Coordinates of C-alpha atoms in Angstrom, one line a residue:
M419 CA -3.9 -8.8 25.2
N420 CA -5.2 -5.3 24.1
L421 CA -4.8 -3.6 20.7
Q422 CA -2.1 -1.3 21.8
T423 CA 0.1 -4.2 23.2
E424 CA -0.4 -6.2 20.0
L425 CA 0.7 -3.2 18.0
I426 CA 3.8 -2.7 20.2
F427 CA 4.8 -6.3 19.6
Q428 CA 4.2 -6.0 16.0
I429 CA 6.3 -2.8 15.5
F430 CA 9.0 -4.2 17.8
F431 CA 9.6 -7.2 15.5
Q432 CA 9.4 -4.8 12.4
I433 CA 12.0 -2.4 13.8
V434 CA 14.2 -5.3 14.9
T435 CA 14.1 -6.9 11.4
A436 CA 15.0 -3.6 9.8
I437 CA 18.0 -3.1 12.1
L438 CA 19.2 -6.6 11.7
S439 CA 19.0 -6.3 7.9
L440 CA 21.5 -3.3 8.1
F441 CA 23.7 -5.1 10.7
F442 CA 24.1 -8.1 8.3
Y443 CA 24.4 -5.9 5.3
K444 CA 28.1 -6.8 4.7
K445 CA 27.1 -10.5 4.7
H446 CA 24.5 -10.2 1.9
K447 CA 25.8 -7.7 -0.6
S448 CA 23.4 -8.1 -3.4
I449 CA 20.8 -5.9 -5.3
F450 CA 18.1 -8.2 -3.9
Y451 CA 19.3 -7.6 -0.2
K452 CA 19.6 -3.9 -0.9
L453 CA 16.0 -3.6 -2.0
L454 CA 15.0 -5.8 0.9
C455 CA 16.7 -3.5 3.4
I456 CA 14.9 -0.6 1.9
F457 CA 11.7 -2.4 2.0
L458 CA 12.1 -3.3 5.7
I459 CA 13.0 0.3 6.6
V460 CA 10.0 1.8 4.7
V461 CA 7.6 -0.7 6.6
A462 CA 9.2 -0.1 9.9
I463 CA 8.9 3.7 9.5
T464 CA 5.4 3.6 8.2
E465 CA 4.1 1.2 10.9
S466 CA 5.7 3.5 13.6
I467 CA 3.9 6.5 12.2
G468 CA 0.7 4.3 12.1
I469 CA 0.9 3.4 15.7
Y470 CA 1.4 7.1 16.7
Q471 CA -1.6 8.1 14.6
I472 CA -3.7 5.4 16.2
K473 CA -2.5 6.3 19.7
Y474 CA -3.4 10.0 19.3
D475 CA -6.4 9.5 16.9
I476 CA -4.7 11.4 14.0
I477 CA -6.2 11.1 10.6
D478 CA -3.6 10.3 7.8
K479 CA -4.2 13.5 5.9
N480 CA -0.8 13.2 4.1
N481 CA -1.5 9.9 2.6
I482 CA 1.5 8.3 4.3
H483 CA 0.2 4.8 4.1
L484 CA -0.9 5.1 0.6
I485 CA 2.5 6.3 -0.6
S486 CA 4.2 3.7 1.6
A487 CA 2.1 0.9 -0.1
F488 CA 3.2 2.2 -3.6
F489 CA 6.9 2.0 -2.5
Q490 CA 6.5 -1.3 -0.6
F491 CA 4.9 -3.3 -3.4
N492 CA 7.0 -1.8 -6.1
L493 CA 10.1 -2.7 -4.1
I494 CA 8.8 -6.3 -3.9
A495 CA 8.3 -6.4 -7.6
L496 CA 11.9 -5.1 -8.2
M497 CA 13.3 -7.7 -5.7
Y498 CA 11.7 -10.6 -7.6
S499 CA 12.7 -9.1 -11.0
K500 CA 16.3 -9.9 -10.0
L501 CA 15.4 -13.4 -9.0
L502 CA 13.1 -14.4 -11.8
N503 CA 15.4 -13.4 -14.7
E504 CA 13.8 -15.5 -17.3
K505 CA 11.6 -13.8 -19.8
T506 CA 8.3 -15.2 -18.7
G507 CA 8.9 -14.2 -15.1
K508 CA 9.9 -10.8 -15.9
K509 CA 6.8 -10.3 -18.2
I510 CA 4.5 -11.4 -15.4
I511 CA 6.2 -9.0 -12.8
L512 CA 6.0 -6.2 -15.4
F513 CA 2.3 -6.8 -16.2
L514 CA 1.1 -7.2 -12.7
S515 CA 3.2 -4.1 -11.6
F516 CA 1.6 -2.1 -14.3
L517 CA -1.9 -3.1 -13.1
F518 CA -0.9 -2.2 -9.5
N519 CA 0.4 1.2 -10.4
F520 CA -2.5 1.9 -12.8
Y521 CA -5.0 1.2 -10.1
F522 CA -2.9 3.2 -7.7
V523 CA -3.7 6.4 -9.7
F524 CA -7.4 5.8 -9.1
V525 CA -7.0 5.2 -5.5
F526 CA -5.0 8.3 -5.1
F527 CA -8.1 10.3 -6.0
N528 CA -10.5 8.0 -4.2
K529 CA -9.1 6.8 -0.9
S530 CA -12.1 4.6 -0.2
L531 CA -10.5 2.1 -2.7
F532 CA -7.3 1.8 -0.6
P533 CA -8.1 -1.7 0.9
F534 CA -8.5 -3.1 -2.6
L535 CA -5.1 -1.6 -3.6
I536 CA -3.5 -3.5 -0.8
A537 CA -5.3 -6.7 -1.8
I538 CA -3.9 -6.4 -5.3
G539 CA -0.4 -5.8 -4.0
C540 CA -0.8 -8.9 -1.7
I541 CA -2.0 -11.0 -4.7
N542 CA 1.0 -9.8 -6.8
S543 CA 3.6 -10.3 -3.9
G544 CA 2.2 -13.7 -3.2
L545 CA 2.4 -14.7 -6.9
F546 CA 6.0 -13.4 -7.2
S547 CA 7.0 -15.6 -4.1
F548 CA 5.2 -18.6 -5.5
L549 CA 7.0 -18.2 -8.9
Y550 CA 10.4 -18.0 -7.2
L551 CA 9.7 -20.9 -4.9
R552 CA 8.7 -22.9 -8.0
K553 CA 11.9 -21.9 -9.8
L554 CA 13.9 -22.9 -6.7
L555 CA 12.2 -26.3 -6.6
M556 CA 13.3 -27.0 -10.2
S557 CA 16.9 -25.9 -9.7
D558 CA 20.0 -27.5 -8.1
K559 CA 19.7 -24.9 -5.1
I560 CA 16.8 -26.9 -3.7
I561 CA 19.3 -29.2 -2.2
N562 CA 20.4 -26.4 0.3
Y563 CA 17.3 -24.2 0.1
K564 CA 17.6 -23.2 3.8
E565 CA 20.8 -21.4 3.0
H566 CA 19.2 -19.1 0.4
L567 CA 17.8 -15.9 1.8
P568 CA 15.2 -15.5 -1.1
F569 CA 13.7 -18.8 0.1
W570 CA 13.0 -17.4 3.6
V571 CA 11.8 -14.1 2.4
S572 CA 9.4 -15.8 -0.2
V573 CA 8.0 -18.2 2.3
A574 CA 7.5 -15.2 4.7
F575 CA 5.8 -13.2 2.0
L576 CA 3.7 -16.0 0.8
I577 CA 2.4 -16.8 4.2
F578 CA 1.6 -13.1 5.0
Y579 CA 0.3 -11.7 1.8
I580 CA -1.8 -14.6 0.7
T581 CA -3.5 -15.2 4.0
S582 CA -4.1 -11.5 4.6
I583 CA -5.9 -11.0 1.3
P584 CA -9.4 -11.6 2.8
F585 CA -8.7 -9.3 5.6
F586 CA -7.8 -6.4 3.4
T587 CA -10.7 -6.9 1.0
E588 CA -13.0 -6.7 3.9
M589 CA -11.3 -3.9 5.8
A590 CA -13.4 -1.2 4.1
Y591 CA -16.5 -2.8 5.6
M592 CA -15.2 -3.3 9.1
Q593 CA -16.8 -1.4 12.0
G594 CA -13.9 -1.8 14.4
R595 CA -10.4 -3.2 14.8
D596 CA -11.3 -6.5 16.5
L597 CA -9.7 -8.7 13.8
F598 CA -6.5 -6.6 13.5
F599 CA -4.7 -9.0 16.0
L600 CA -4.7 -11.7 13.2
V601 CA -2.7 -9.4 10.9
S602 CA -0.4 -8.6 13.8
I603 CA 0.3 -12.4 14.4
L604 CA 1.0 -12.8 10.6
I605 CA 3.3 -9.7 10.6
I606 CA 5.3 -11.2 13.5
I607 CA 5.5 -14.6 11.8
M608 CA 6.7 -13.0 8.6
N609 CA 9.4 -11.0 10.4
L610 CA 10.6 -14.0 12.4
L611 CA 11.1 -15.9 9.1
I612 CA 12.9 -13.0 7.5
I613 CA 15.1 -12.6 10.5
T614 CA 15.8 -16.4 10.4
G615 CA 16.8 -16.1 6.7
I616 CA 19.1 -13.0 7.4
I617 CA 21.0 -14.8 10.1
W618 CA 21.0 -18.4 8.8
S619 CA 21.4 -18.0 5.1
K620 CA 24.8 -17.9 3.3
K621 CA 26.1 -15.1 1.1
E622 CA 24.8 -15.5 -2.5
V623 CA 27.3 -15.0 -5.4
K624 CA 24.6 -12.9 -7.2
Y625 CA 21.0 -12.4 -7.7

């Protein structure tokens, strides 16, 4: 399977996930779900633009991926601020989000640091997911954990963001795109888990 085919499969799942999130919007009316929908739409649009740029060898002069990363990781932080409502959880999210956004300012003026910004965002998102899963494990909801959408989203984020950290930290030194297929596989797995959660989980009273 060549790079173009891999990217087509990847973007297909990302677009399908975004569309399904809107289709099931009436089922999951919560702030968490609204933020998730926005996140999935931003990702789908950004990756579609990315494939177009790769196909026609277009340089991202408008910093689309940098700006998208800013919104994606801040949306994830907002999503988990609605789930981790205890003081400790909110403080961790606030502190790590501050570090991410502070570093974003430096990256905006030095694009070569972009891969490390993504790595920081991945670490933050993975930690947020872990903190929620830990909270879920210690609550009564663990009995029916498969029925909770945040469980599926958190597992999906944890698998993708933690395992892709080494890739993004090394991306600045890569000579080609030979290893990008691994990220495509992780993205597909992440989207399959989110789709499962959107369809399978039940409506939450509130987040």
